[in-house]
Amino acid sequence: MITPFPFTAVVGQDDLRLALLLNAVSPAVGGVLVRGEKGTAKSTAVRALSALLPEVAVVPGCRFSCDPDAADPACPDGPHEAGTRAQRPARMVELPVGASEDRLVGALDIERALAEGVKAFEPGLLADAHRGILYVDEVNLLHDHLVDLLLDAAAMGASYVEREGVSVRHAARFLLVGTMNPEEGELRPQLLDRFGLTVEVTASREPDQRVEVVRRRLAHDDDPAAFAARWADEEAAVRQRIVAARKLLPSVRLGDGALRQIAATCAAFEVDGMRADIVMARTATALAAWAGRTDVLAEDVRQAALLALPHRRRRNPFDAPGLDEDKLDETLEEFAGPDDDPDPDPGPDGPGGGGGQPAPDAPPRGGDTGARPEAGEDGEPQPSGAGEQSAVGAAEPFRTKVLSVPGLGEGSAGRRSRARTEHGRTTGARRPRGALTRLHLAATVQAAAPHQRARGRSGPGLVVRRDDLRQATREGREGNLVLFVVDASGSMAARQRMSAVKGAVLSLLLDAYQRRDKVGLVTFRGAAADVALPPTSSVDAAAARLESLPTGGRTPLAAGLLKAHEVLRVERLRDPARRPLVVVVTDGRATGGPEPVALAARAARLFAADGVASVVVDCESGPVRLGLAAQLAGELGGTAVTLDELRADAIAGLVKDVRRRAA
């Protein structure tokens, strides 16, 4: 068995450790979402927390970890015999990103249910995590329908599994922890809101702290058991403090003054709904219990706001989560009671002190458990060239209509193009490949009915065999790869159009964010093309690259198209099921290299030969139009639309035209 890295040995990361500990004291806080770059101790800290949780009493043999003092009367393994009990460590269950729905919630054996009338249920990960920790690494990459199931179970404290009228319910109360790297894509705002607390983590830039991180990581890797033994006393002290805080929690008083501050803070930051108020109240109460107090103070409210509100006040998908601490302090001071201190200094053992965990050589912020390369390898390239202009800001984004890829795909679940999916409307039936998960009842009965006399049917029931079972086929929506190919040459800047162009691309990026697409960005200017952003789920990263994009130089249109074609070739190997949609943003001019127009036409025909859906956003302006973008669209096998038409209802006709050309 691998000895985990001790929780108290994690260097720095005070906010992360505190948020995890508060949920250990009060699971009603609602879990933690940990956001941060790779190599910042996110997973290490979460996995280490399970060793600090007190043991749980369970009914022996119960697969659902029922509490012997309050057994679930609806437990599928019940009823339980009174007086029997056993102790076991709290579990940490990890949900893989590629898990199926049945693996998460459990599976009913439909074949036995139909043929034998037996309700056979195999518990899933939600049952395993009951009264423990459920950890989802890269939660932002988890399919939406799994995230919905996960968060519904966390909110209700129970999991429901239903298949064709056969249902099972069991308790599922757990500490939910998700980690994510924002560069790989964001969670939808409504899912962000379901996590109680959020923490942003970064690697320390202090050399001394980084040295200590490396020293501890190497010591643990050399001899995990000996390293854990050196931290055993600190681990035991934190474990005892968690137990003491849990016992004290019911006695903590949340006064009217603290409640007024909570309500005023949520109102001041314009958060939606009442969940933020409730989470702040529970967090402030847990903070008081963790500090060994029975009264909630202003310092608890302030710390609760810093943990519970940053991810709830986002108004734009491309806005980074955060909280204006000056505004927070002003609000707390305005609504402070006569005995409240609006600007407390709790000291090392208070709410912001990392829970009293010893880290004598560490600065108060940052840290991880392994060295991390310096940032910059993904930085925006800045090629030089005649006529180069600095980046201009994007115009105000606007709502666009849906651009979809023609045909029926089989890509990852999303909201753009038609696809065969596990969720959606039923369109037919087929024989199951492997385990049956979605029974098509009518087709199954129809397949079994002709054989009833031969099978000796004598009663009212239907004799069903394996060969009769039919799996429902469903049609829903998929996410696509939207690859933007943006002209950043001097001709785009000369007419002051780049701001409008960036606004249009930003609008399409917002649409891609909402439809769960992957996006990529290729730019061309001067003498070459650059992959400004390889295909990624992080629409935020694409927006940032777009905002900083300078313009100038010649127009190597062919180079841009060839670079885009190469990006699609590589991505097709990595993710063959995800269909691409290429959006070329240009005025159609080609001025770079020998025979630029002919070369661009040949490059465009590569997309048409591969059947890639494409749209050209025509940026040409002025009283005289050359129609070059429309010619390019014809070579691509796609269609062209002007910047003005991108805003109008004419896009509905554009989508039909894309489909007609691809038919």
XYZ file of C-alpha atoms in Angstrom:
663
model
C 0.000 0.000 0.000
C 1.351 3.433 -0.976
C 1.762 5.802 1.973
C 0.093 9.132 1.065
C 1.806 12.472 1.493
C 0.820 13.875 4.933
C -1.717 16.683 4.877
C 0.230 18.755 7.400
C 3.417 18.459 5.323
C 1.946 20.365 2.368
C 3.894 23.625 2.104
C 1.784 26.774 2.136
C -1.590 26.633 0.348
C -3.326 27.906 3.482
C -6.653 28.647 1.786
C -6.796 25.183 0.225
C -6.056 23.428 3.507
C -8.522 25.582 5.409
C -11.353 24.997 2.915
C -10.839 21.221 3.082
C -10.715 21.243 6.869
C -13.903 23.308 7.162
C -15.720 20.730 5.063
C -14.297 17.983 7.262
C -15.757 19.802 10.276
C -19.093 20.511 8.563
C -19.884 18.553 5.367
C -23.039 20.700 5.059
C -20.773 23.501 3.755
C -21.114 21.803 0.377
C -17.665 20.733 -0.777
C -14.718 22.477 -2.380
C -13.760 23.336 -5.947
C -9.992 23.768 -6.248
C -8.861 25.765 -9.279
C -5.228 26.091 -10.244
C -2.370 25.320 -12.568
C -0.774 21.894 -12.679
C 1.732 20.953 -9.987
C 0.217 22.967 -7.139
C -0.619 20.181 -4.642
C -4.328 20.096 -5.487
C -4.611 16.308 -5.699
C -2.003 15.714 -3.002
C -3.878 17.757 -0.403
C -7.240 16.170 -1.218
C -5.913 12.618 -1.037
C -4.135 13.401 2.217
C -7.309 14.719 3.866
C -8.911 11.270 4.099
C -6.274 10.168 6.620
C -7.408 12.956 8.974
C -11.087 12.065 9.011
C -12.336 10.138 12.065
C -13.339 6.505 11.643
C -16.983 5.793 10.902
C -19.280 3.226 12.508
C -21.043 0.993 9.959
C -23.413 -1.950 9.841
C -21.272 -5.043 9.094
C -21.806 -6.339 5.574
C -23.811 -3.326 4.379
C -22.557 -2.219 0.961
C -23.989 1.264 1.560
C -22.165 2.050 4.849
C -25.298 2.497 6.935
C -24.842 4.087 10.367
C -25.827 1.464 12.991
C -27.287 4.232 15.174
C -29.458 5.602 12.357
C -29.742 2.950 9.660
C -31.440 3.942 6.418
C -34.863 2.205 6.367
C -34.774 2.237 2.558
C -31.300 0.711 2.309
C -31.239 -1.925 -0.489
C -29.271 -4.232 1.854
C -31.741 -3.751 4.735
C -33.465 -4.238 7.016
C -30.475 -4.327 9.352
C -30.229 -6.198 12.623
C -30.090 -3.840 15.594
C -26.973 -3.789 17.776
C -24.407 -4.904 15.191
C -21.634 -2.447 14.378
C -18.089 -2.181 13.102
C -15.521 0.600 12.702
C -13.654 1.420 9.500
C -11.600 4.351 8.186
C -13.380 7.033 6.183
C -13.032 6.361 2.465
C -11.820 8.581 -0.311
C -13.386 7.473 -3.608
C -12.040 8.871 -6.868
C -14.334 9.359 -9.857
C -12.433 8.973 -13.157
C -13.219 11.508 -15.873
C -14.144 8.725 -18.305
C -16.502 6.880 -15.931
C -19.895 5.755 -17.190
C -23.211 6.703 -15.615
C -23.660 3.150 -14.299
C -20.225 3.268 -12.673
C -21.213 6.456 -10.851
C -24.735 5.696 -9.644
C -24.778 1.908 -9.863
C -26.387 -0.519 -12.276
C -29.603 -2.494 -12.312
C -29.552 -5.893 -14.016
C -32.434 -5.304 -16.431
C -32.178 -8.789 -17.887
C -32.738 -10.460 -14.490
C -35.425 -7.932 -13.588
C -37.431 -8.810 -16.718
C -36.782 -12.540 -16.901
C -36.670 -13.454 -13.185
C -38.394 -10.565 -11.446
C -35.282 -10.012 -9.293
C -34.181 -6.491 -8.354
C -30.409 -7.022 -8.644
C -28.426 -3.835 -7.982
C -24.667 -3.325 -8.175
C -23.677 -0.217 -6.147
C -21.666 2.526 -7.824
C -19.135 5.066 -6.648
C -21.788 7.199 -4.919
C -22.537 4.306 -2.582
C -18.821 3.716 -1.938
C -18.325 7.389 -1.054
C -21.224 7.571 1.433
C -19.941 9.129 4.685
C -16.532 9.741 3.091
C -14.930 11.846 0.357
C -15.796 11.779 -3.332
C -12.940 13.267 -5.312
C -13.211 14.300 -8.969
C -9.914 15.299 -10.554
C -10.368 17.504 -13.648
C -14.052 17.954 -12.859
C -14.310 20.486 -15.697
C -13.657 17.654 -18.170
C -16.413 15.437 -16.757
C -19.430 15.016 -19.037
C -22.283 17.339 -18.161
C -24.827 14.618 -17.417
C -22.412 12.995 -14.924
C -21.794 16.336 -13.222
C -25.563 16.857 -12.957
C -26.037 13.429 -11.345
C -23.138 14.020 -9.008
C -24.285 17.407 -7.788
C -27.918 16.315 -7.455
C -26.831 13.454 -5.200
C -24.631 15.813 -3.173
C -27.538 18.249 -2.722
C -30.181 15.628 -1.824
C -27.971 13.251 0.143
C -29.361 10.315 -1.836
C -28.902 8.579 -5.173
C -31.788 7.338 -7.317
C -31.347 4.727 -10.037
C -34.299 4.078 -12.339
C -34.472 1.777 -15.347
C -37.796 1.134 -17.064
C -39.929 1.274 -13.924
C -37.412 -0.534 -11.682
C -35.907 1.868 -9.133
C -33.445 1.813 -6.245
C -32.693 4.557 -3.740
C -29.841 4.696 -1.247
C -28.219 7.325 0.958
C -25.262 9.199 -0.560
C -23.869 11.882 1.735
C -20.241 12.712 1.083
C -17.691 15.494 1.032
C -17.453 16.517 -2.630
C -14.095 17.847 -3.801
C -13.327 18.769 -7.386
C -10.046 19.986 -8.830
C -9.502 21.619 -12.204
C -7.001 23.511 -14.301
C -8.858 26.528 -15.785
C -6.590 26.410 -18.846
C -8.355 23.176 -19.855
C -11.869 24.648 -19.756
C -14.371 26.069 -17.301
C -17.382 24.673 -15.502
C -20.785 26.100 -16.357
C -21.823 28.873 -13.925
C -24.778 26.881 -12.594
C -22.418 24.016 -11.737
C -19.882 26.339 -10.148
C -22.630 27.561 -7.849
C -23.285 24.040 -6.559
C -19.837 23.814 -4.959
C -19.873 25.347 -1.497
C -16.387 26.859 -1.524
C -13.782 27.588 -4.149
C -10.051 28.109 -3.805
C -7.526 29.445 -6.310
C -4.070 27.867 -5.929
C -0.801 28.899 -7.541
C 2.787 27.794 -7.212
C 4.916 29.964 -4.981
C 7.439 32.269 -6.626
C 9.505 32.467 -3.411
C 12.777 30.508 -3.876
C 12.957 29.448 -0.207
C 9.465 28.023 -0.275
C 10.074 26.215 -3.550
C 13.224 24.707 -2.038
C 11.185 23.409 0.900
C 8.579 21.944 -1.477
C 11.235 20.006 -3.359
C 12.980 18.898 -0.171
C 9.799 17.426 1.304
C 8.718 15.820 -1.961
C 12.069 14.086 -2.398
C 12.121 12.957 1.233
C 8.668 11.412 0.866
C 9.527 9.679 -2.395
C 12.748 8.225 -0.916
C 11.051 6.701 2.146
C 7.275 7.362 2.406
C 6.845 5.494 5.700
C 9.674 7.317 7.459
C 8.498 10.688 6.131
C 4.939 10.025 7.329
C 6.270 9.000 10.753
C 8.005 12.376 11.136
C 4.647 14.105 10.649
C 2.570 11.682 12.738
C 2.221 13.989 15.743
C 1.037 16.935 13.619
C -1.424 14.671 11.795
C -2.807 13.378 15.101
C -3.191 16.921 16.443
C -5.210 18.055 13.418
C -7.324 14.877 13.553
C -8.177 15.579 17.208
C -8.967 19.197 16.385
C -11.431 18.085 13.690
C -13.185 15.807 16.205
C -13.347 18.618 18.773
C -14.707 21.094 16.222
C -17.400 18.631 15.138
C -18.541 18.265 18.735
C -18.544 22.034 19.254
C -20.339 22.841 15.997
C -23.940 22.385 17.276
C -23.199 24.866 20.083
C -21.949 27.674 17.837
C -24.285 30.674 17.813
C -24.843 32.609 14.590
C -26.150 35.950 15.858
C -28.365 38.447 14.076
C -25.400 40.773 13.557
C -23.379 38.157 11.716
C -26.409 37.133 9.669
C -26.990 40.762 8.700
C -23.380 41.041 7.544
C -23.739 37.857 5.504
C -26.909 39.037 3.817
C -25.472 42.508 3.147
C -22.295 41.037 1.642
C -24.194 38.734 -0.718
C -26.419 41.613 -1.779
C -23.466 43.957 -2.293
C -21.756 41.495 -4.633
C -25.030 40.782 -6.493
C -24.880 37.002 -6.256
C -27.853 35.111 -7.659
C -30.266 33.225 -5.420
C -29.901 32.406 -1.729
C -27.385 29.548 -1.853
C -24.480 31.933 -1.249
C -26.076 33.256 1.973
C -26.639 29.728 3.273
C -23.130 28.552 2.391
C -21.583 31.637 3.996
C -23.581 31.041 7.186
C -22.479 27.405 7.391
C -18.875 28.300 6.597
C -18.724 31.050 9.202
C -20.155 28.644 11.792
C -17.564 26.009 10.885
C -14.800 28.633 11.133
C -15.886 29.529 14.664
C -15.950 25.854 15.672
C -12.522 25.300 14.102
C -11.183 28.225 16.146
C -12.755 26.774 19.317
C -15.355 29.515 19.731
C -19.121 29.365 20.221
C -19.843 32.773 18.638
C -19.450 33.773 14.998
C -17.384 36.949 14.649
C -16.889 39.425 11.816
C -13.560 37.767 10.994
C -15.427 34.507 10.343
C -17.872 36.268 8.015
C -15.015 37.886 6.102
C -13.135 34.610 5.638
C -16.387 32.837 4.661
C -17.011 35.461 1.971
C -13.519 35.007 0.518
C -14.136 31.274 0.184
C -17.820 31.167 -0.780
C -18.380 34.156 -3.103
C -15.621 34.474 -5.768
C -17.087 31.831 -8.092
C -20.656 33.066 -7.623
C -20.281 36.636 -8.831
C -19.043 35.984 -12.373
C -21.097 37.854 -14.929
C -19.159 36.934 -18.075
C -17.659 33.517 -18.890
C -14.337 35.213 -19.660
C -14.150 37.111 -16.356
C -11.763 35.560 -13.846
C -13.411 34.738 -10.522
C -12.405 36.994 -7.670
C -13.587 39.330 -4.950
C -12.876 43.019 -4.325
C -11.563 42.878 -0.767
C -11.815 46.653 -0.273
C -15.510 46.513 -1.131
C -15.896 43.523 1.195
C -14.306 45.401 4.096
C -16.483 48.460 3.470
C -19.630 46.323 3.519
C -18.648 44.515 6.712
C -17.802 47.824 8.395
C -21.091 49.421 7.333
C -23.145 46.564 8.785
C -20.946 45.791 11.778
C -22.618 45.568 15.169
C -21.360 47.432 18.228
C -19.115 44.556 19.312
C -17.761 43.592 15.906
C -14.235 44.317 14.691
C -14.500 44.983 10.940
C -10.771 44.554 10.247
C -9.547 41.707 12.444
C -6.091 40.222 12.680
C -6.811 36.672 13.806
C -3.163 35.664 14.038
C -1.621 32.342 13.081
C -4.270 30.210 14.785
C -7.298 32.073 13.402
C -9.303 31.455 10.251
C -6.583 32.543 7.853
C -3.728 30.802 9.654
C -3.884 27.481 7.878
C -5.627 25.698 10.730
C -2.614 25.741 13.032
C -0.719 23.348 10.769
C 3.027 23.757 11.247
C 4.987 25.156 8.341
C 7.631 27.244 10.161
C 9.778 27.908 7.115
C 6.948 28.663 4.672
C 5.590 32.063 3.616
C 1.834 32.454 4.119
C 0.751 31.881 0.500
C 1.426 29.481 -2.385
C 3.385 26.244 -2.445
C 2.999 22.761 -3.874
C 4.580 19.344 -3.549
C 6.741 19.353 -6.649
C 8.792 21.680 -8.770
C 7.037 23.413 -11.621
C 8.558 24.903 -14.753
C 8.379 28.629 -15.083
C 5.479 29.982 -17.080
C 5.961 31.313 -20.523
C 6.253 28.367 -22.890
C 2.705 28.987 -24.098
C 3.173 32.735 -24.419
C 1.768 34.689 -27.351
C 4.281 34.886 -30.236
C 5.093 38.406 -31.316
C 6.570 38.274 -34.824
C 8.001 41.475 -36.170
C 7.209 42.995 -39.519
C 6.626 46.184 -41.377
C 3.521 48.046 -40.394
C 2.981 46.117 -37.163
C 0.416 47.649 -34.826
C -0.198 46.962 -31.164
C -3.204 44.909 -30.139
C -6.592 46.617 -30.144
C -9.475 45.740 -27.868
C -12.478 43.755 -28.987
C -15.803 45.402 -29.684
C -18.769 44.510 -27.508
C -19.756 40.853 -28.089
C -23.235 40.012 -29.333
C -25.536 37.022 -29.490
C -25.085 34.737 -32.487
C -27.252 32.050 -33.993
C -26.113 28.446 -34.012
C -23.545 27.304 -36.562
C -23.662 23.531 -36.729
C -21.845 20.769 -38.547
C -24.058 18.879 -41.032
C -24.887 15.203 -40.641
C -25.066 12.994 -37.562
C -21.965 12.665 -35.402
C -20.885 10.526 -32.469
C -18.706 12.994 -30.566
C -18.659 14.068 -26.927
C -21.895 15.361 -25.455
C -22.479 19.040 -26.091
C -25.010 21.497 -27.491
C -24.064 22.211 -31.080
C -24.571 19.528 -33.753
C -26.818 16.469 -34.046
C -25.258 13.242 -32.778
C -25.950 9.737 -31.513
C -25.602 9.984 -27.734
C -26.464 8.151 -24.532
C -28.907 10.909 -23.634
C -31.551 12.523 -25.779
C -34.701 11.517 -27.600
C -35.159 7.857 -28.513
C -34.906 7.289 -32.266
C -34.792 3.476 -32.562
C -33.488 0.228 -31.105
C -30.631 -2.235 -31.644
C -29.174 -5.313 -30.045
C -27.004 -4.368 -27.059
C -23.235 -4.418 -27.387
C -22.098 -5.601 -23.972
C -24.173 -4.765 -20.884
C -27.704 -3.441 -21.451
C -28.046 0.094 -20.102
C -31.008 1.706 -21.922
C -33.801 -0.780 -22.521
C -36.182 -0.185 -25.417
C -39.183 -1.925 -23.854
C -41.499 -1.950 -26.881
C -38.803 -3.363 -29.169
C -37.907 -6.008 -26.557
C -41.534 -7.139 -26.203
C -41.914 -7.166 -29.976
C -38.822 -9.374 -30.326
C -39.941 -11.823 -27.596
C -43.652 -12.080 -28.491
C -43.421 -14.472 -31.474
C -41.534 -17.083 -29.406
C -43.856 -17.394 -26.393
C -45.620 -20.631 -27.488
C -42.317 -22.312 -28.410
C -40.885 -21.347 -25.012
C -43.797 -22.954 -23.199
C -45.311 -19.815 -21.749
C -48.209 -20.772 -19.456
C -48.780 -17.755 -17.203
C -49.420 -14.036 -17.622
C -45.701 -13.174 -17.642
C -43.548 -12.807 -20.747
C -40.674 -15.264 -21.260
C -37.711 -13.063 -22.199
C -34.273 -14.279 -23.245
C -31.019 -12.494 -23.848
C -31.492 -12.415 -27.619
C -34.793 -10.543 -27.200
C -33.307 -7.538 -25.395
C -33.056 -4.308 -27.356
C -30.989 -1.245 -26.513
C -32.562 2.165 -27.180
C -30.674 4.387 -29.624
C -30.875 8.075 -28.836
C -30.155 11.320 -30.617
C -28.899 14.413 -28.850
C -26.269 17.078 -29.414
C -22.488 16.929 -29.546
C -19.716 19.432 -28.978
C -17.457 20.214 -31.923
C -13.987 21.556 -32.507
C -14.420 25.157 -33.642
C -11.128 26.193 -35.239
C -10.780 29.930 -35.844
C -8.393 30.998 -38.616
C -7.956 34.754 -38.147
C -6.323 37.169 -40.597
C -4.127 39.579 -38.577
C -2.394 41.222 -41.541
C -2.004 44.903 -42.251
C -5.051 45.003 -44.534
C -7.225 44.165 -41.541
C -5.743 46.935 -39.427
C -5.632 49.578 -42.147
C -9.385 50.008 -42.112
C -9.637 49.915 -38.331
C -11.615 46.704 -38.537
C -9.757 44.525 -36.080
C -11.835 45.695 -33.118
C -15.031 44.654 -34.922
C -13.415 41.402 -36.046
C -12.322 40.570 -32.514
C -15.813 41.358 -31.257
C -17.308 38.944 -33.762
C -14.856 36.152 -32.896
C -15.408 36.814 -29.189
C -19.151 36.429 -29.765
C -18.590 33.079 -31.443
C -16.283 32.059 -28.587
C -19.049 32.831 -26.102
C -21.350 30.618 -28.138
C -18.704 27.854 -28.137
C -18.404 28.162 -24.346
C -22.124 27.676 -23.907
C -22.213 24.723 -26.296
C -19.288 22.854 -24.683
C -17.033 22.952 -27.740
C -13.297 22.673 -28.011
C -11.733 25.686 -29.686
C -8.465 26.458 -31.432
C -6.952 29.622 -32.844
C -4.662 29.975 -35.887
C -3.503 33.441 -36.932
C -1.609 34.542 -40.016
C 0.289 37.747 -40.726
C 3.648 38.870 -42.107
C 5.338 35.842 -43.653
C 3.874 32.922 -41.685
C 1.008 31.461 -39.675
C 1.028 30.590 -35.980
C -1.021 28.281 -33.811
C -1.913 30.883 -31.197
C -3.855 28.264 -29.235
C -3.911 24.493 -29.893
C -7.349 22.860 -29.624
C -8.493 23.103 -26.027
C -11.629 23.187 -23.898
C -10.496 26.498 -22.393
C -12.469 29.144 -24.232
C -11.049 31.645 -21.727
C -7.555 30.988 -23.062
C -8.727 31.572 -26.631
C -10.325 34.877 -25.635
C -7.096 35.975 -23.922
C -4.985 35.123 -26.999
C -7.449 36.967 -29.223
C -7.391 40.084 -27.049
C -3.585 40.343 -27.216
C -3.348 39.665 -30.976
C -1.392 42.392 -32.839
C -1.783 43.146 -36.555
C 0.452 44.136 -39.438
C 2.416 42.891 -42.430
C 1.419 40.936 -45.511
C -1.393 38.379 -45.818
C -0.104 34.778 -46.048
C -3.568 33.279 -46.473
C -2.271 29.966 -47.828
C 0.030 29.556 -44.823
C -2.909 30.112 -42.472
C -5.051 27.519 -44.228
C -2.245 24.956 -44.389
C -1.494 25.453 -40.702
C -5.182 24.969 -39.880
C -5.308 21.821 -42.018
C -2.331 20.411 -40.113
C -3.981 21.238 -36.765
C -7.095 19.329 -37.849
C -5.014 16.348 -39.015
C -3.278 16.025 -35.656
C -6.486 16.587 -33.689
C -8.267 13.930 -35.757
C -5.739 11.401 -34.430
C -6.253 12.544 -30.838
C -10.022 12.892 -30.863
C -11.411 11.187 -33.981
C -15.056 11.380 -32.913
C -15.117 15.180 -32.553
C -16.114 16.830 -35.831
C -14.565 20.192 -36.781
C -16.093 23.480 -37.870
C -13.575 25.887 -39.430
C -14.326 29.616 -39.182
C -12.032 31.698 -41.407
C -12.072 35.414 -40.556
C -10.539 37.414 -43.428
C -11.142 39.882 -46.234
C -9.970 37.219 -48.693
C -6.769 38.955 -49.816
C -3.631 36.849 -50.308
C -0.358 38.753 -50.686
C 2.351 36.650 -49.090
C 4.704 34.354 -51.030
C 4.836 33.376 -54.745
C 1.490 32.999 -56.518
C -0.385 33.677 -53.283
C -3.897 33.526 -54.735
C -3.422 30.205 -56.527
C -1.664 28.693 -53.532
C -4.489 29.786 -51.211
C -7.065 28.217 -53.539
C -5.193 24.894 -53.541
C -4.939 24.968 -49.743
C -8.670 25.671 -49.432
C -9.536 22.717 -51.628
C -7.884 20.405 -49.069
C -10.716 21.226 -46.645
C -13.352 20.584 -49.299
C -11.761 17.220 -50.127
C -11.892 16.195 -46.462
C -15.538 17.274 -46.142
C -14.759 19.781 -43.368
C -17.627 22.167 -42.614
C -16.462 25.763 -42.975
C -17.674 29.334 -42.811
C -15.819 32.429 -44.052
C -16.556 35.641 -42.152
C -16.052 38.326 -44.827
C -14.334 41.373 -43.298
C -14.107 43.384 -46.524
C -15.506 46.887 -46.250
C -15.801 50.037 -48.329
C -17.876 51.017 -51.354
C -15.950 48.713 -53.729
C -15.957 45.018 -52.823
C -13.803 42.448 -54.613
C -15.726 39.426 -53.349
C -12.525 37.530 -52.510
C -13.951 36.010 -49.307
C -16.875 34.524 -51.216
C -14.444 32.982 -53.709
C -12.486 31.495 -50.816
C -15.695 30.051 -49.343
C -16.424 28.394 -52.667
C -12.995 26.748 -52.721
C -13.519 25.562 -49.119
C -16.890 24.078 -49.987
C -18.454 26.325 -47.361
C -20.272 29.627 -47.328
C -19.469 33.286 -46.649
C -21.132 35.752 -44.335
C -20.326 39.418 -43.699
C -19.710 40.868 -40.259
C -23.100 42.577 -40.419
C -24.850 39.340 -41.392
C -23.196 37.588 -38.461
C -25.493 39.605 -36.210
C -28.673 39.109 -38.228
C -31.261 36.402 -38.770
C -29.541 35.648 -42.054
C -27.356 33.183 -40.162
C -30.298 30.786 -40.174
C -30.019 30.793 -43.948
C -26.275 30.409 -43.630
C -26.616 27.177 -41.670
C -29.032 25.773 -44.248
C -26.589 26.721 -46.983
C -23.733 24.938 -45.187
C -25.862 21.797 -44.921
C -27.015 21.977 -48.554
C -23.444 22.286 -49.832
C -22.303 19.342 -47.682
C -25.210 17.107 -48.777
